[in-house]
mmCIF file of C-alpha atoms in Angstrom:
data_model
loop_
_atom_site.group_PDB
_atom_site.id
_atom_site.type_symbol
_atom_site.label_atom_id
_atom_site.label_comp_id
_atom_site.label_asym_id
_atom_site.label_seq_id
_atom_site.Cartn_x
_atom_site.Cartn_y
_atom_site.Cartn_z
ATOM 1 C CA UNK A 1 84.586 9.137 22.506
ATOM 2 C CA UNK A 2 83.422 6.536 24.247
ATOM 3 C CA UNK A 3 85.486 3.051 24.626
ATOM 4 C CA UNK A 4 81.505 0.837 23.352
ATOM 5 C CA UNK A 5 81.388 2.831 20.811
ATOM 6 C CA UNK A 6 84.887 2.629 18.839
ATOM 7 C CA UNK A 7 83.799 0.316 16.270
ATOM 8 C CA UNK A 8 81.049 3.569 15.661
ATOM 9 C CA UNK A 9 84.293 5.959 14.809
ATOM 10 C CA UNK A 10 85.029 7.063 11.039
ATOM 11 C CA UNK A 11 88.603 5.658 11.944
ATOM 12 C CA UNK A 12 89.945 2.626 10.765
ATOM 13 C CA UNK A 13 92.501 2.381 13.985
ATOM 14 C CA UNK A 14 89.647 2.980 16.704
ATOM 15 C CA UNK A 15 87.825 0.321 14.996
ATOM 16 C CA UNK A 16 90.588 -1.841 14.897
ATOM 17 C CA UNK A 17 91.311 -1.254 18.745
ATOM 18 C CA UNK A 18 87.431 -2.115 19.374
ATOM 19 C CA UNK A 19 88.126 -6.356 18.155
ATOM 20 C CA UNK A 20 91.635 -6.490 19.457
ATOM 21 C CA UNK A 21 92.602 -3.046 21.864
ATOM 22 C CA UNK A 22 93.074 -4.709 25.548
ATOM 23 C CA UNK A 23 96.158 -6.435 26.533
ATOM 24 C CA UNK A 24 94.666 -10.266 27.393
ATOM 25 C CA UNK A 25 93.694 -9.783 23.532
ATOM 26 C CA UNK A 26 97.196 -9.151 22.423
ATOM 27 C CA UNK A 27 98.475 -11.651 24.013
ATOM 28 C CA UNK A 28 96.090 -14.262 23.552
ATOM 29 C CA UNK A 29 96.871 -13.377 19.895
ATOM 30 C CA UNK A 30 100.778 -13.858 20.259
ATOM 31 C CA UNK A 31 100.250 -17.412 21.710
ATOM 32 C CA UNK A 32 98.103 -18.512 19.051
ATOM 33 C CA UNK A 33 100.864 -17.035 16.688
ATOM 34 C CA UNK A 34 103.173 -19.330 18.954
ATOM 35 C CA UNK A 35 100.753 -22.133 17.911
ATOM 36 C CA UNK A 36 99.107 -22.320 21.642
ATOM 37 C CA UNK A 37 95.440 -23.143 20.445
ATOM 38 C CA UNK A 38 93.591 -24.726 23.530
ATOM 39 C CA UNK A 39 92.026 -22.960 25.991
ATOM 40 C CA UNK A 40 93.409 -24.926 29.090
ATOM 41 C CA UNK A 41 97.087 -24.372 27.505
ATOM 42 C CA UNK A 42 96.239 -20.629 27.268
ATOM 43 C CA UNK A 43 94.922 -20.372 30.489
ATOM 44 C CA UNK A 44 97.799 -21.970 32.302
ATOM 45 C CA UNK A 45 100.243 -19.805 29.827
ATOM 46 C CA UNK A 46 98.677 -16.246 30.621
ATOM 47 C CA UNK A 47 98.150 -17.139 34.165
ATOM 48 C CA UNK A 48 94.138 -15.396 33.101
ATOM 49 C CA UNK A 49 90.937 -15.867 34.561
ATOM 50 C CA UNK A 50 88.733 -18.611 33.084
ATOM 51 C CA UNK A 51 86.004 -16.027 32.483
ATOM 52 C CA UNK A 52 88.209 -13.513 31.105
ATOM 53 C CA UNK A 53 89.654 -15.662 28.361
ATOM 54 C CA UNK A 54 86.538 -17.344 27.663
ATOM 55 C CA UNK A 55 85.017 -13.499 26.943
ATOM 56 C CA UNK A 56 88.047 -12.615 24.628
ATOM 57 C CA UNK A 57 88.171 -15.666 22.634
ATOM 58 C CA UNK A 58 84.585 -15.300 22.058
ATOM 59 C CA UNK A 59 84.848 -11.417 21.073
ATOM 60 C CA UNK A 60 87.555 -13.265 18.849
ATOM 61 C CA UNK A 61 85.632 -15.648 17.366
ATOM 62 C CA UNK A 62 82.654 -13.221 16.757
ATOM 63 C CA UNK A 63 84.658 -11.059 14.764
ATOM 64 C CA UNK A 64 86.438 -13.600 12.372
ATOM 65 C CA UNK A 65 89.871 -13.295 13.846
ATOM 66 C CA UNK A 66 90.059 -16.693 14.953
ATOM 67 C CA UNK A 67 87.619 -19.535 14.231
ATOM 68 C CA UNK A 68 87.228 -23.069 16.620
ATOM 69 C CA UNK A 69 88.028 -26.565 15.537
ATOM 70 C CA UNK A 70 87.279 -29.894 17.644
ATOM 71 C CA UNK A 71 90.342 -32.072 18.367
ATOM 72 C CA UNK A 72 88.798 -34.309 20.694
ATOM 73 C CA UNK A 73 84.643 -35.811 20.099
ATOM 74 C CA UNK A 74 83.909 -37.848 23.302
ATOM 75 C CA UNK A 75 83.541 -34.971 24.908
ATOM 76 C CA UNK A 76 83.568 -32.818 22.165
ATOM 77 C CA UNK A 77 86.746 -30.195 23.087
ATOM 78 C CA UNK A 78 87.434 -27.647 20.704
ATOM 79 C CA UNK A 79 90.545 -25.231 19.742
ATOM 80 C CA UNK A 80 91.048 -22.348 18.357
ATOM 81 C CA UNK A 81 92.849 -21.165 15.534
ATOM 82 C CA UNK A 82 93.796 -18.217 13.447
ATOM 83 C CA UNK A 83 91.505 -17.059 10.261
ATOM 84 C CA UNK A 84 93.161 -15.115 7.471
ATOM 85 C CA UNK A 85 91.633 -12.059 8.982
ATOM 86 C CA UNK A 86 93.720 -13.543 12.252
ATOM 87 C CA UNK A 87 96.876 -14.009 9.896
ATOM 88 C CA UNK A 88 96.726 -10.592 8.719
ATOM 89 C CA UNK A 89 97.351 -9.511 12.321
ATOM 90 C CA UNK A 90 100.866 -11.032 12.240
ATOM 91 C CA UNK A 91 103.159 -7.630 10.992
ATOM 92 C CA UNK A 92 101.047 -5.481 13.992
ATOM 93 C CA UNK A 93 102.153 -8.257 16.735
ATOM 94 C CA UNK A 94 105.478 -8.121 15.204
ATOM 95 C CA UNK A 95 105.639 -4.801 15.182
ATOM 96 C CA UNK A 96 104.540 -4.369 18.320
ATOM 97 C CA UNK A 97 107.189 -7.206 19.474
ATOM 98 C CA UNK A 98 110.096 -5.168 17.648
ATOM 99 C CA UNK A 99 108.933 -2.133 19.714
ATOM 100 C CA UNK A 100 109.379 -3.967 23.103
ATOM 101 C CA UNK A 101 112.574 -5.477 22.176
ATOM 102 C CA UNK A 102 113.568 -2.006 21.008
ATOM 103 C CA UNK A 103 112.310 -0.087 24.032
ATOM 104 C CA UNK A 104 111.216 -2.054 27.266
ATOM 105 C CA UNK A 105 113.733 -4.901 26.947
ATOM 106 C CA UNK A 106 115.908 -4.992 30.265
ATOM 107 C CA UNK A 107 120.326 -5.327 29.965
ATOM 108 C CA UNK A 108 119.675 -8.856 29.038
ATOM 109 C CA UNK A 109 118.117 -8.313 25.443
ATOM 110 C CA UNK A 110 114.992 -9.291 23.440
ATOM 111 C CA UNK A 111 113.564 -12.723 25.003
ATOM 112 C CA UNK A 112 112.569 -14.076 21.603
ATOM 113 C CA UNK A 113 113.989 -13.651 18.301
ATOM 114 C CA UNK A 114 112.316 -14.119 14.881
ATOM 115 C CA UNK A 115 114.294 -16.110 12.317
ATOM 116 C CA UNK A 116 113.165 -15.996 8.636
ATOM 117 C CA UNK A 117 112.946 -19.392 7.498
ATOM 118 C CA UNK A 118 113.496 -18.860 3.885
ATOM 119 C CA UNK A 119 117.121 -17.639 4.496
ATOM 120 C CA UNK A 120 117.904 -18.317 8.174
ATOM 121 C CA UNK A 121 118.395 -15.035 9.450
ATOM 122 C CA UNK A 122 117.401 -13.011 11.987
ATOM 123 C CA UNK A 123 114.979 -10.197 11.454
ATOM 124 C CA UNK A 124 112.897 -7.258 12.358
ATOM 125 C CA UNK A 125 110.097 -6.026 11.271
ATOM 126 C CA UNK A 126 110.084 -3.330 8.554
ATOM 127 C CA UNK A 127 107.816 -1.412 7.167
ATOM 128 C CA UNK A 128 107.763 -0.269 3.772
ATOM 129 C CA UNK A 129 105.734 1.625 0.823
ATOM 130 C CA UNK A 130 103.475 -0.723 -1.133
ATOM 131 C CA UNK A 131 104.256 1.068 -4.509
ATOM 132 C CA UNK A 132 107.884 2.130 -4.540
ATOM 133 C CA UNK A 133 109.400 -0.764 -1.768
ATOM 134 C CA UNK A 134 110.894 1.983 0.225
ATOM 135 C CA UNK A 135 111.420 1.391 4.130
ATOM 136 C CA UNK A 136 108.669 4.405 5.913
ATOM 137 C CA UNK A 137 108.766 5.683 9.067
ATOM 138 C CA UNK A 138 106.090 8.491 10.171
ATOM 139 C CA UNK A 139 108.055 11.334 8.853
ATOM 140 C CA UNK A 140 107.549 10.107 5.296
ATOM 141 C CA UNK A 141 103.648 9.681 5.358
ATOM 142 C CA UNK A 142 101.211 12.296 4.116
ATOM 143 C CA UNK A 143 97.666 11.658 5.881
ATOM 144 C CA UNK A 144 94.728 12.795 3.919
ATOM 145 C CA UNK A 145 90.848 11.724 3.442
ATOM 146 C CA UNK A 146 89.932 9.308 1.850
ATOM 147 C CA UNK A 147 86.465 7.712 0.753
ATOM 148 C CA UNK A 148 85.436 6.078 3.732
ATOM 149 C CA UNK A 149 85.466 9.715 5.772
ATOM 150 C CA UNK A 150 81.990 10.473 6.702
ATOM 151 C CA UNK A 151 82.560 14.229 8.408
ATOM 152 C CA UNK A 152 84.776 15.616 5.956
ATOM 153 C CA UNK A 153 84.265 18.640 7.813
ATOM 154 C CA UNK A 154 86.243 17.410 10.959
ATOM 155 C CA UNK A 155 89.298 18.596 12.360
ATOM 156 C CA UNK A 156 91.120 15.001 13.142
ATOM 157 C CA UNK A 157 93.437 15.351 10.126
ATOM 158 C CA UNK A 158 95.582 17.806 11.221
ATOM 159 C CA UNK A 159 97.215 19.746 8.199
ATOM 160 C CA UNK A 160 101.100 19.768 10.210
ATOM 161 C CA UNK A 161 103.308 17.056 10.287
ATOM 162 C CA UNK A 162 103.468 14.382 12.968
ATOM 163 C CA UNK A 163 107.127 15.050 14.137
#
């Protein structure tokens, strides 16, 4: 499999990894979850290339994840901010934030926290079944085809368990 052609791949997570799968995406996604939405703040932030950024946002804005705004006419200076397809990102970043905190953090802790505003506590990320509200982990899922499998002839579903 080629890296070009991921968005190709009869797998939802390749194509997934094809908008958003390099680490200046990721976290050029977590500032704009911050609320950082113009380029010059972003570049500063991320300490990036100009060309670099200007390619990602772009690959961004292509694919519907964020969308630009002007905030400024005379000259016209635009920023950029999240989509609903962008929104729906938000439980991956956190989960991906929860699995830092959880695993790379040094002696000192998690440098961020995430307090629910509705009732002012701290909280993780947690994911749970859409039918029955039960917290998941990958021991509880069953994988199988579904209708968007092209080669149902493939071996990438293996018939074991993950763990």
């Amino acid at each position: 499999m080629k890296w070009d052609d991921l968005d190709k791949q009869p797998c939802s997570l390749a194509r997934a990894l094809s908008v958003v799968g390099d680490r200046w995406t990721l976290v050029i996604l977590r500032d704009c979850f911050l609320g950082v939405r113009r380029f010059d703040d972003l570049e500063k932030r991320l300490g990036i290339t100009r060309h670099v950024l200007a390619d990602r946002l772009k690959k961004l804005v292509e694919h519907g994840v964020l969308y630009k705004t002007p905030y400024q006419q005379k000259p016209v200076r635009e920023e950029y901010r999240l989509t609903e397809k962008g929104l729906a990102l938000h439980p991956v970043v956190m989960a991906l934030v929860h699995w830092g905190d959880q695993h790379m953090a040094d002696e000192r802790g998690a440098p961020i926290v995430h307090v629910h505003k509705q009732c002012g506590q701290f909280m993780q990320p947690v994911t749970v079944c859409s039918c029955c509200g039960e917290p998941v982990t990958a021991r509880d899922i069953r994988v199988e085809v579904g209708s968007g499998w092209q080669d149902r002839s493939s071996e990438l579903i293996p018939e074991k368990d993950c763990c």
